[in-house]
Tab-separated table of N, CA, C and O in Angstrom:
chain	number	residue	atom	x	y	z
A	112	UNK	N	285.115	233.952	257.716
A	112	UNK	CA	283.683	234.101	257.559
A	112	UNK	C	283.109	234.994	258.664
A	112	UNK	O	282.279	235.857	258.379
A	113	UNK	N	283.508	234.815	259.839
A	113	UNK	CA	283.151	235.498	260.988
A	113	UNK	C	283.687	237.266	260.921
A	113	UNK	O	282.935	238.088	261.444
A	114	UNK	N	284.475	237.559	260.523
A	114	UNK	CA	284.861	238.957	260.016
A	114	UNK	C	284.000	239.476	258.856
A	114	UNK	O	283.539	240.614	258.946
A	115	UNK	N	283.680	238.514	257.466
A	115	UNK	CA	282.989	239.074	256.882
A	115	UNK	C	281.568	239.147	257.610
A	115	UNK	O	280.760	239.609	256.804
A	116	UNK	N	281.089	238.919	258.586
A	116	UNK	CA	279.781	238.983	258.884
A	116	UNK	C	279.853	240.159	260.132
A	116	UNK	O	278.787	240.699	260.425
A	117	UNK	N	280.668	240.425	260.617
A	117	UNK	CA	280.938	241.237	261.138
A	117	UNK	C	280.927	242.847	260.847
A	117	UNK	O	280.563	243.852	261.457
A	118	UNK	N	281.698	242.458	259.212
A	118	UNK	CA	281.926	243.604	258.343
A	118	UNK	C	280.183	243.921	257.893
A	118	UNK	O	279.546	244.975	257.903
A	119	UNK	N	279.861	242.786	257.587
A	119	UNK	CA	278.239	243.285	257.052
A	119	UNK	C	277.214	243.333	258.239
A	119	UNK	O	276.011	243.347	257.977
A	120	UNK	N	277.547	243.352	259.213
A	120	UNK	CA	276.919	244.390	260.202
A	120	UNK	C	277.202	245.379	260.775
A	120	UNK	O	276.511	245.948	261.621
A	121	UNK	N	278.010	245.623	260.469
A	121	UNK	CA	278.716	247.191	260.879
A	121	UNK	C	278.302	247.783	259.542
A	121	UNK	O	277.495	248.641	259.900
A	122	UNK	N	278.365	247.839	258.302
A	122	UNK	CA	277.767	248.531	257.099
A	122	UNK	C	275.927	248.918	257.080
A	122	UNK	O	275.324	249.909	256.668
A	123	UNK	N	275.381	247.465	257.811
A	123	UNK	CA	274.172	247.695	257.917
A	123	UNK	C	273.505	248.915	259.114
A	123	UNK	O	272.335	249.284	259.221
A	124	UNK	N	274.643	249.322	259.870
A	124	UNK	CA	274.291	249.994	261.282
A	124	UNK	C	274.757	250.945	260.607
A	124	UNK	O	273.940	251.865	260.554
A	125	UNK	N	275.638	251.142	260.097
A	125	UNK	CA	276.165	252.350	259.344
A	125	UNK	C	275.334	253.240	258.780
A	125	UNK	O	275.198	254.428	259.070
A	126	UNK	N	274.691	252.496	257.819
A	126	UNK	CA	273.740	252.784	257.136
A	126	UNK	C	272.616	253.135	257.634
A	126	UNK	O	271.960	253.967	257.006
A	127	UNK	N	272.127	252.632	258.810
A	127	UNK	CA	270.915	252.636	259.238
A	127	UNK	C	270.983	253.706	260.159
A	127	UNK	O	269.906	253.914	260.717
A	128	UNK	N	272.285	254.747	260.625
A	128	UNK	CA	272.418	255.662	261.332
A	128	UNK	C	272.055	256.969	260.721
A	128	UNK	O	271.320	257.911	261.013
A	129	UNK	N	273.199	256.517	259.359
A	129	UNK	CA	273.225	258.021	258.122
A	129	UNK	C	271.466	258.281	258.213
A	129	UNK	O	270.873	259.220	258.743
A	130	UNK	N	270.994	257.270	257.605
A	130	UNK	CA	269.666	257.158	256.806
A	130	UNK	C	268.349	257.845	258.346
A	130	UNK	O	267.191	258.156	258.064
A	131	UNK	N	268.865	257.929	259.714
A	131	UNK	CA	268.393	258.519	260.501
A	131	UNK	C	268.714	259.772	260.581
A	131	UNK	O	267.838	260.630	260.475
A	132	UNK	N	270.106	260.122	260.796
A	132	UNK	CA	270.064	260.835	260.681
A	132	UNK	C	269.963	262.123	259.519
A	132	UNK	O	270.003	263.321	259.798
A	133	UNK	N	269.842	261.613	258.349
A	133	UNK	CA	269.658	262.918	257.185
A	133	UNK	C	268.269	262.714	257.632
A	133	UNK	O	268.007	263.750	258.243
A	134	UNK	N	267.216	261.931	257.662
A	134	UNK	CA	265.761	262.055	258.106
A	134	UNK	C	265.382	263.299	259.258
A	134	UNK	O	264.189	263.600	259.212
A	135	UNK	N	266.117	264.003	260.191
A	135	UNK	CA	266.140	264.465	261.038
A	135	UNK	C	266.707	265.895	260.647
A	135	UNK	O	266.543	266.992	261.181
A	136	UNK	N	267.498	265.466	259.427
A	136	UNK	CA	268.271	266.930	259.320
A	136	UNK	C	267.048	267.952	257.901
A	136	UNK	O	267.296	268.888	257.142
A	137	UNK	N	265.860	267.178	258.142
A	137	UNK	CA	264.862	267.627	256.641
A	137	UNK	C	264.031	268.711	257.827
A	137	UNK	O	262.939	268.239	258.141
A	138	UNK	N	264.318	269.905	258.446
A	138	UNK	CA	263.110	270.261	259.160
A	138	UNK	C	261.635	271.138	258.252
A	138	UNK	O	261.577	271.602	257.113
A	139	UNK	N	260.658	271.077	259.302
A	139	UNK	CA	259.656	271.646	258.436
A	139	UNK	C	259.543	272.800	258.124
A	139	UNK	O	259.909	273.659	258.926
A	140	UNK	N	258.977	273.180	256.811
A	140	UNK	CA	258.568	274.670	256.496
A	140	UNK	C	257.076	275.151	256.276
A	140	UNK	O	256.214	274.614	255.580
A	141	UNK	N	257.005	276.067	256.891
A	141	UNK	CA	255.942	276.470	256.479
A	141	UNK	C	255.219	277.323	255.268
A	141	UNK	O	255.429	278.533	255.350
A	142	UNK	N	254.435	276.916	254.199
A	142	UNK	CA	254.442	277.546	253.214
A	142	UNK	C	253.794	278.554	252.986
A	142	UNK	O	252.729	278.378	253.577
A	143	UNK	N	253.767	279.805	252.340
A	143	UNK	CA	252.553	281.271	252.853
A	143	UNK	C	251.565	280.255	251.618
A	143	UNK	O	251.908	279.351	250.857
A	144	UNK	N	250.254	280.913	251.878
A	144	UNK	CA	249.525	280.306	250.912
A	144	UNK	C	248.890	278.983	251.141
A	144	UNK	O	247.860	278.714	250.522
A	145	UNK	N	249.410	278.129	251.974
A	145	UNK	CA	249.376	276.610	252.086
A	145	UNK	C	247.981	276.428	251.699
A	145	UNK	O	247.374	277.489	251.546
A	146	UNK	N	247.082	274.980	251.431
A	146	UNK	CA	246.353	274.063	251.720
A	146	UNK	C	246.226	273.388	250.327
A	146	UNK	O	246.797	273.857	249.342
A	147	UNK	N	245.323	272.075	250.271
A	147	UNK	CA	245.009	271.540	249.263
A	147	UNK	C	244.283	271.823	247.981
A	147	UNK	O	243.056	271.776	248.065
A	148	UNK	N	244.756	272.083	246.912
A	148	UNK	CA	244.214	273.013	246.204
A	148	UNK	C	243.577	272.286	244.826
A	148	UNK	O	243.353	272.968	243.826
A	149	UNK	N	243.329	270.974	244.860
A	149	UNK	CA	243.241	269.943	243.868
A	149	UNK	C	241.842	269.445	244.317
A	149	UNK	O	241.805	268.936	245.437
A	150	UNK	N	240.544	269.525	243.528
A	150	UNK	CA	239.686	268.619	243.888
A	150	UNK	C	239.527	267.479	244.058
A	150	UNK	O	239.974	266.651	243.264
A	151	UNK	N	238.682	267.068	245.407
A	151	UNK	CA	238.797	265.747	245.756
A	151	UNK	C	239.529	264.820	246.411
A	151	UNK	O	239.245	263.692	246.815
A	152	UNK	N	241.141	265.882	246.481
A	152	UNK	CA	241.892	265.192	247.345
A	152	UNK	C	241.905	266.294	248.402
A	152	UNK	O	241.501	267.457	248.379
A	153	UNK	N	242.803	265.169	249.809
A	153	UNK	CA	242.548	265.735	251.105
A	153	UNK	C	244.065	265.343	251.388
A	153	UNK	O	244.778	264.895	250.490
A	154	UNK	N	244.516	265.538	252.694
A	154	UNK	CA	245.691	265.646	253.196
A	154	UNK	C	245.684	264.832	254.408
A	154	UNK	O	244.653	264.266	254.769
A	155	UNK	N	247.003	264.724	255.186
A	155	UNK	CA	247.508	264.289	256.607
A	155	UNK	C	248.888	264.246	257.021
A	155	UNK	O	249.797	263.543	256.578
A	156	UNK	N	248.906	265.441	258.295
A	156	UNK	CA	250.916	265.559	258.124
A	156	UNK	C	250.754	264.503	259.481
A	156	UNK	O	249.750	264.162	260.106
A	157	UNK	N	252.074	264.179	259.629
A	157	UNK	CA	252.276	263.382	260.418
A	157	UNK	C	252.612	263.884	261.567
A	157	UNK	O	253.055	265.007	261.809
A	158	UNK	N	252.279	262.593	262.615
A	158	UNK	CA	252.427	263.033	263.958
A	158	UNK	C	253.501	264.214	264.678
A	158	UNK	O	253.289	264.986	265.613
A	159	UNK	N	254.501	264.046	263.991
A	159	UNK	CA	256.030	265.100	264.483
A	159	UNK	C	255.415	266.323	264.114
A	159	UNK	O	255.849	267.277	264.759
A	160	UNK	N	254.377	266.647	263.122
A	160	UNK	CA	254.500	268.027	262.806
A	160	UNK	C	253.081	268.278	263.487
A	160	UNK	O	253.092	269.492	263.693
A	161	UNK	N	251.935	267.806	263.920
A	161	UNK	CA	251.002	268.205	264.882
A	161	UNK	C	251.671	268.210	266.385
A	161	UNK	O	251.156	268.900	267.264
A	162	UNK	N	252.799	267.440	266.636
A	162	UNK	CA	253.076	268.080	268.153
A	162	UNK	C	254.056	269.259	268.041
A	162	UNK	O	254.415	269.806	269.083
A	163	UNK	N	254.509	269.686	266.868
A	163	UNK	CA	254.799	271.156	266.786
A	163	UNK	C	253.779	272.163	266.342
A	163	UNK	O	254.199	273.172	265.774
A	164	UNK	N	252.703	272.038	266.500
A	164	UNK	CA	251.984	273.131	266.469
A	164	UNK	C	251.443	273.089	264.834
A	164	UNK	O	250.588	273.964	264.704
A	165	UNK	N	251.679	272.331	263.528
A	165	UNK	CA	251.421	272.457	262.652
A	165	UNK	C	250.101	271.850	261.860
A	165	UNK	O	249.604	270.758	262.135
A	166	UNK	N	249.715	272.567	261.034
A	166	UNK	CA	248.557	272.407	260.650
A	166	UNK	C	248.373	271.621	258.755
A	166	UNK	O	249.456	271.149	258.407
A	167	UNK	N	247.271	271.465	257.673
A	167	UNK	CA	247.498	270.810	256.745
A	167	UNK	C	247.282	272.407	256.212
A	167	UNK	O	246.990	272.224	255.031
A	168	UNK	N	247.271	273.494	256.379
A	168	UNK	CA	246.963	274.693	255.583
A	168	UNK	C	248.567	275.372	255.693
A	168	UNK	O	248.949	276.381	255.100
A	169	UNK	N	249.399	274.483	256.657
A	169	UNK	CA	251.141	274.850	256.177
A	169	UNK	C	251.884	274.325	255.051
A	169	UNK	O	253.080	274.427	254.780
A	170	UNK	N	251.078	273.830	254.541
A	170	UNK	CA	251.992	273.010	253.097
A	170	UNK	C	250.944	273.122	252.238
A	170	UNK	O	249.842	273.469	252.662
A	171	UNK	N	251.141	272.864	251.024
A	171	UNK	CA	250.663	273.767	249.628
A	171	UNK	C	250.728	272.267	248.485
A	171	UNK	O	251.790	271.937	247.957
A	172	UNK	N	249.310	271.439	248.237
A	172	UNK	CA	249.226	270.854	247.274
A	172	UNK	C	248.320	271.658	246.253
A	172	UNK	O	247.424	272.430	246.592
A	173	UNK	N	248.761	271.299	244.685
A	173	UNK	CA	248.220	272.336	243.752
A	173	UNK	C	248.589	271.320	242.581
A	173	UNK	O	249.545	270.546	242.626
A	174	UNK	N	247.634	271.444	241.462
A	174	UNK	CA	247.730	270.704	240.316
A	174	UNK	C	248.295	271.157	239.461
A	174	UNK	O	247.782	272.271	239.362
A	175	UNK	N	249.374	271.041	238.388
A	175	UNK	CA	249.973	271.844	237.850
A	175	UNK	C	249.601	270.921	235.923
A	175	UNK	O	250.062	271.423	234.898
């Protein structure tokens, strides 16, 4: 019992490493054109991309 619980915490750390790191491997782009282009709605990038210098007119929402 003590091995299987062992085993299912080492899968859970496993997991919880991958799942950091592909999060890290998504970097940002900037889009030509960017801002919100849909009435009525508004935007908010998150903290990581205002301490790089980024703005809500770098990414491009549009109603299709």
């Amino acid at each position: 019992m003590r091995a299987l619980s062992h085993l299912a915490l080492a899968i859970v750390l496993t997991l919880g490493i991958l799942s950091v790191a592909v999060a890290q491997g998504d970097p940002d782009r900037v889009i030509p054109g960017g801002g919100i282009f849909v009435q009525g709605w508004t935007g908010k990038i998150d903290e990581g991309s205002v301490r790089q210098g980024r703005t809500l007119n770098d990414s491009k929402f549009v109603q299709e």
